[in-house]
PDB file of C-alpha atoms in Angstrom:
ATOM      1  CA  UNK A  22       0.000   0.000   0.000  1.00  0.00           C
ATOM      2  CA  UNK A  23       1.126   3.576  -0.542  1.00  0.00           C
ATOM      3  CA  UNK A  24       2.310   5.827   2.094  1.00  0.00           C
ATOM      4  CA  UNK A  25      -0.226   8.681  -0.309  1.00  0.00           C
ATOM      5  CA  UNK A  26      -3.164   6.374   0.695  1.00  0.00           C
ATOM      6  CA  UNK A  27      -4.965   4.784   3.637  1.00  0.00           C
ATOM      7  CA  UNK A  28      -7.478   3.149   1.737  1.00  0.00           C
ATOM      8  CA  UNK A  29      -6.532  -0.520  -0.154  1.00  0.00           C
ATOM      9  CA  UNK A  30      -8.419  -0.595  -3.432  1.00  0.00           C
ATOM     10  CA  UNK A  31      -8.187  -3.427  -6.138  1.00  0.00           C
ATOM     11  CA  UNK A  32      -7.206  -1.829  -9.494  1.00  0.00           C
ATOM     12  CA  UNK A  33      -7.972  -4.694 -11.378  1.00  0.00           C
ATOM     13  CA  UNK A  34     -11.676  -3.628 -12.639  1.00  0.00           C
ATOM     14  CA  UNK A  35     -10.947  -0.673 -13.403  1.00  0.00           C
ATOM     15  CA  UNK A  36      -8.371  -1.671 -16.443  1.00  0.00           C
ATOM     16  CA  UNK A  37      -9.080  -0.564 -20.149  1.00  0.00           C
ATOM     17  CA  UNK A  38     -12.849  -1.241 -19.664  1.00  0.00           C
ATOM     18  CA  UNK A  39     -13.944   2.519 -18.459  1.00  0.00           C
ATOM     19  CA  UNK A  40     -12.114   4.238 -21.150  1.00  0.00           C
ATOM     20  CA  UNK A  41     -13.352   1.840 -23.462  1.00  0.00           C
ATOM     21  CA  UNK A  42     -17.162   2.630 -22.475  1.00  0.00           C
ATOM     22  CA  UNK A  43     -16.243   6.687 -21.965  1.00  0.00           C
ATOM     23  CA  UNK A  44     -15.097   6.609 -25.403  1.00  0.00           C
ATOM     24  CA  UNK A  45     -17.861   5.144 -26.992  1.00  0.00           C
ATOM     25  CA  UNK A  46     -20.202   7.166 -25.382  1.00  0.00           C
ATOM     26  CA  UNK A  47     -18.230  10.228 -26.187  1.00  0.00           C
ATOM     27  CA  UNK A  48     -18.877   9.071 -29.696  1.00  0.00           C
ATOM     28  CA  UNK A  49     -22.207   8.752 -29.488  1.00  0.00           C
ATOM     29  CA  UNK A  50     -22.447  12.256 -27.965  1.00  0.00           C
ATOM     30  CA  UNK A  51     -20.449  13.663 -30.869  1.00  0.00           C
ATOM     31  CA  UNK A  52     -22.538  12.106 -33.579  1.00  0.00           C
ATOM     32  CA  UNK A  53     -25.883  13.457 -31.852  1.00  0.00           C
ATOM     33  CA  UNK A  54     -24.154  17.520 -31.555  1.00  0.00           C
ATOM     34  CA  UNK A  55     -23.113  16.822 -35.192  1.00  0.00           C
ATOM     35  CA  UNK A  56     -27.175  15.823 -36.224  1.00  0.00           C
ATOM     36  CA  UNK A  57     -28.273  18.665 -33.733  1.00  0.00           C
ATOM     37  CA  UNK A  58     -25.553  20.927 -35.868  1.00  0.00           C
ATOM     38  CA  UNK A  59     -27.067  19.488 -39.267  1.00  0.00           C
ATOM     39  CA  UNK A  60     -30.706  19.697 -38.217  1.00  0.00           C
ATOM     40  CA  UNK A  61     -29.902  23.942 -37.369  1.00  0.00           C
ATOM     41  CA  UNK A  62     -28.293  24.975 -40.397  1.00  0.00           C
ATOM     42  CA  UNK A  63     -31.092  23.131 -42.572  1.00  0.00           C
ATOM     43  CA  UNK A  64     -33.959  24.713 -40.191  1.00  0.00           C
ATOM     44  CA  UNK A  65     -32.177  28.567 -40.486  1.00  0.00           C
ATOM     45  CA  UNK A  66     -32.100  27.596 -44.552  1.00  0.00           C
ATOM     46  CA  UNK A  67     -35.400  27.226 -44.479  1.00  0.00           C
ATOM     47  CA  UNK A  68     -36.841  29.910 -42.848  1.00  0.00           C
ATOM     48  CA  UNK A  69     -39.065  32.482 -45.175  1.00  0.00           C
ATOM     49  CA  UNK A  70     -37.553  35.811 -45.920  1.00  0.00           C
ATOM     50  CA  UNK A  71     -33.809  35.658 -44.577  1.00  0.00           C
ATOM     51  CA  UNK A  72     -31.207  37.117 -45.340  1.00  0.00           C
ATOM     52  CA  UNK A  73     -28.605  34.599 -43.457  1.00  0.00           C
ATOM     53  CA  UNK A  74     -28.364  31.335 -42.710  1.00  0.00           C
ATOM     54  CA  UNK A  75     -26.481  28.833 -40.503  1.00  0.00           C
ATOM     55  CA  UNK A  76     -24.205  27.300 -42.523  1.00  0.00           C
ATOM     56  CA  UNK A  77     -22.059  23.749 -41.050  1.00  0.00           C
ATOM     57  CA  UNK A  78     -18.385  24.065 -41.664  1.00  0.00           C
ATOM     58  CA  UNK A  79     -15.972  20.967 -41.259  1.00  0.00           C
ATOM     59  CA  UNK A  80     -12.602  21.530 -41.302  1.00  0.00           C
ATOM     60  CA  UNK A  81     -10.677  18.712 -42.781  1.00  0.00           C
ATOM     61  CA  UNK A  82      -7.477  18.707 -41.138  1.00  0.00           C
ATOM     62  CA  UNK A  83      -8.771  18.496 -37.512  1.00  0.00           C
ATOM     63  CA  UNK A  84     -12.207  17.143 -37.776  1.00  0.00           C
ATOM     64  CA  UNK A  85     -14.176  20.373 -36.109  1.00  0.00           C
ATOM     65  CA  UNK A  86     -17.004  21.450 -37.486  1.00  0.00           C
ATOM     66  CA  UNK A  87     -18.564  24.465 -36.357  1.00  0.00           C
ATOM     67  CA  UNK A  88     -21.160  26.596 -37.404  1.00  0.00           C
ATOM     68  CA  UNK A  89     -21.562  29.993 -38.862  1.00  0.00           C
ATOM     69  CA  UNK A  90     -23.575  32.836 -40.025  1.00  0.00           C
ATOM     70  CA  UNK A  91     -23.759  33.451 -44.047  1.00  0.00           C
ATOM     71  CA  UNK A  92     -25.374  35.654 -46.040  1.00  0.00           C
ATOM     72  CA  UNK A  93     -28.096  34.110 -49.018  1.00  0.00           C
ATOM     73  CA  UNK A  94     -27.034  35.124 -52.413  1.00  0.00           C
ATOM     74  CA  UNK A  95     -24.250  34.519 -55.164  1.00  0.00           C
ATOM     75  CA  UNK A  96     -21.275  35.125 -53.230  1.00  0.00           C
ATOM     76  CA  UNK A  97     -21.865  33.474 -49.723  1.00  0.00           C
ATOM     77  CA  UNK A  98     -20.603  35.866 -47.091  1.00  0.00           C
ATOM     78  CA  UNK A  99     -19.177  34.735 -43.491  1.00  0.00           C
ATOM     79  CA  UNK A 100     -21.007  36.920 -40.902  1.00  0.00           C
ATOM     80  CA  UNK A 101     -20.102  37.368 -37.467  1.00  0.00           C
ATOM     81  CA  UNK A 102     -23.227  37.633 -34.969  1.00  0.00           C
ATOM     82  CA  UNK A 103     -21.927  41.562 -34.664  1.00  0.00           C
ATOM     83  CA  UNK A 104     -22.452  42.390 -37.543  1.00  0.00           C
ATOM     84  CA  UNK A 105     -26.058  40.802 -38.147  1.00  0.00           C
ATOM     85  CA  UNK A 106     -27.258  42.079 -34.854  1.00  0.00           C
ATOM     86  CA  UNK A 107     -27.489  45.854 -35.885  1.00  0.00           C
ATOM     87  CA  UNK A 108     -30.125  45.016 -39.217  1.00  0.00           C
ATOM     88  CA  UNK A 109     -32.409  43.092 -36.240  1.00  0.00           C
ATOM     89  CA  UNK A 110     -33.860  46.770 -35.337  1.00  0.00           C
ATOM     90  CA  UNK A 111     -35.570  46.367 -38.337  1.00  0.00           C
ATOM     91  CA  UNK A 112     -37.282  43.478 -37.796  1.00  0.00           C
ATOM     92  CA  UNK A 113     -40.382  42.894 -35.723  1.00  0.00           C
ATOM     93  CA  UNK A 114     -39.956  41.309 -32.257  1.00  0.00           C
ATOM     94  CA  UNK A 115     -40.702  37.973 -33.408  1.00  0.00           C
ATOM     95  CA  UNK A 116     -38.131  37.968 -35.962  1.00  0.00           C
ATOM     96  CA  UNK A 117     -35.304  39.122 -33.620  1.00  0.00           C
ATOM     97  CA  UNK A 118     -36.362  36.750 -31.139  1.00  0.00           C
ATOM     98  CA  UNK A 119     -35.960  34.075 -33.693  1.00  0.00           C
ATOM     99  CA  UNK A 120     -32.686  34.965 -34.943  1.00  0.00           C
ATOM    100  CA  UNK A 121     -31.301  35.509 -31.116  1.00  0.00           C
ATOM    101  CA  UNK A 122     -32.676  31.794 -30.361  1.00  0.00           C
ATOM    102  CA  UNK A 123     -30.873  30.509 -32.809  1.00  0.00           C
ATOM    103  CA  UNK A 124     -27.436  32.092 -32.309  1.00  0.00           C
ATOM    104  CA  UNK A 125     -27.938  30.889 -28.988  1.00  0.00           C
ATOM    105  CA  UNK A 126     -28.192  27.293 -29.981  1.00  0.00           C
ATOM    106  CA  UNK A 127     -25.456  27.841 -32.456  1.00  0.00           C
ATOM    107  CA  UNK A 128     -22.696  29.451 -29.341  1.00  0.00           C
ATOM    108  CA  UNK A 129     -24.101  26.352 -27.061  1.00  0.00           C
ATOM    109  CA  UNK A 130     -24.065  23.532 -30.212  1.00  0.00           C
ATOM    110  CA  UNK A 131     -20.217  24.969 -31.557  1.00  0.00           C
ATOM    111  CA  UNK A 132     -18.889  24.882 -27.718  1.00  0.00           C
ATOM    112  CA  UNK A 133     -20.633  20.922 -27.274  1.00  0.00           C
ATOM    113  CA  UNK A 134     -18.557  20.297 -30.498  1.00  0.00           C
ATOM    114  CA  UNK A 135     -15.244  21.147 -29.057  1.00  0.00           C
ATOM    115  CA  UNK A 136     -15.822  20.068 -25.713  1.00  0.00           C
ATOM    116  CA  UNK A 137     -16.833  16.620 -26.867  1.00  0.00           C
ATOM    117  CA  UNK A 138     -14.424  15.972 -29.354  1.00  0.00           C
ATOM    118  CA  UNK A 139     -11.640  16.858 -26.862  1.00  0.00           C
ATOM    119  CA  UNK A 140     -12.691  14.677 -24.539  1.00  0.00           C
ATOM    120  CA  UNK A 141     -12.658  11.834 -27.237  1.00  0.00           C
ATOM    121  CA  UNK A 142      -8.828  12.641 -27.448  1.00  0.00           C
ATOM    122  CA  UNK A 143      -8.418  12.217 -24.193  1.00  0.00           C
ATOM    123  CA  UNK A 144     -10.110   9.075 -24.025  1.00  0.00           C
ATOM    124  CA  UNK A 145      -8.056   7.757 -26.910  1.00  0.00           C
ATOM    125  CA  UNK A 146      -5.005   8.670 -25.415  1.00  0.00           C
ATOM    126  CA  UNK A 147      -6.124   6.720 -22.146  1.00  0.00           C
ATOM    127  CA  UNK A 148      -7.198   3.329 -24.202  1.00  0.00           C
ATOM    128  CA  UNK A 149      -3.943   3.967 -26.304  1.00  0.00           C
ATOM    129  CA  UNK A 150      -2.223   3.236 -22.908  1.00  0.00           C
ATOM    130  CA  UNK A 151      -2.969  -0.090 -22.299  1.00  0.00           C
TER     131      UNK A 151
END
């Protein structure tokens, strides 16, 4: 026994098996953020009379995906939630509570996204271990 501990514990069930079951959970978790990601960006597509949407962005060479706010038209413009948020005092109450809902679930969604798919890492690492 350790001088660090008092208490005599059997490390033996503990072994691979609860990164094993962390990880695929974590996986599962990261698949459902990723439909909850897809689902937004189609719903803010199809909302009458917008001028933006949510589009979902994966970047290749880490695996994130994220989403942002683009402008309709020919040339699809990347929009930052400043500078959308001044042309909502135009719009009636409804409307800006709409588009405010749904940059909400787009901060809490892209923040689930990187949260999750560290943990994953960290998980790997862990199984990678034994």
């Amino acid at each position: 026994m350790s001088g660090l501990s008092s208490i005599q514990m059997d490390k033996r069930p503990f072994k691979g098996k609860g990164a094993d079951e962390w990880l695929a959970r974590l996986q599962r978790d990261y698949r459902k953020v990723v439909f909850e990601m897809e689902e937004l960006s189609e719903h803010s597509k199809s909302a009458a009379g917008n001028a933006w949407y949510v589009y979902l962005h994966h970047r290749k060479s880490t695996g994130q995906r994220f989403l942002m706010w683009r402008s309709f038209g020919v040339k699809h413009v990347h929009l930052t939630w400043d500078s959308i948020q001044p042309a909502l005092g135009r719009m009636t109450r409804s409307q800006q509570d709409w588009f405010e809902d749904v940059n909400a679930a787009v901060r809490l969604l892209n923040a689930k996204e990187v949260v999750t798919r560290k943990a994953i890492r960290m998980a790997q690492e862990l199984n990678s271990e034994d």
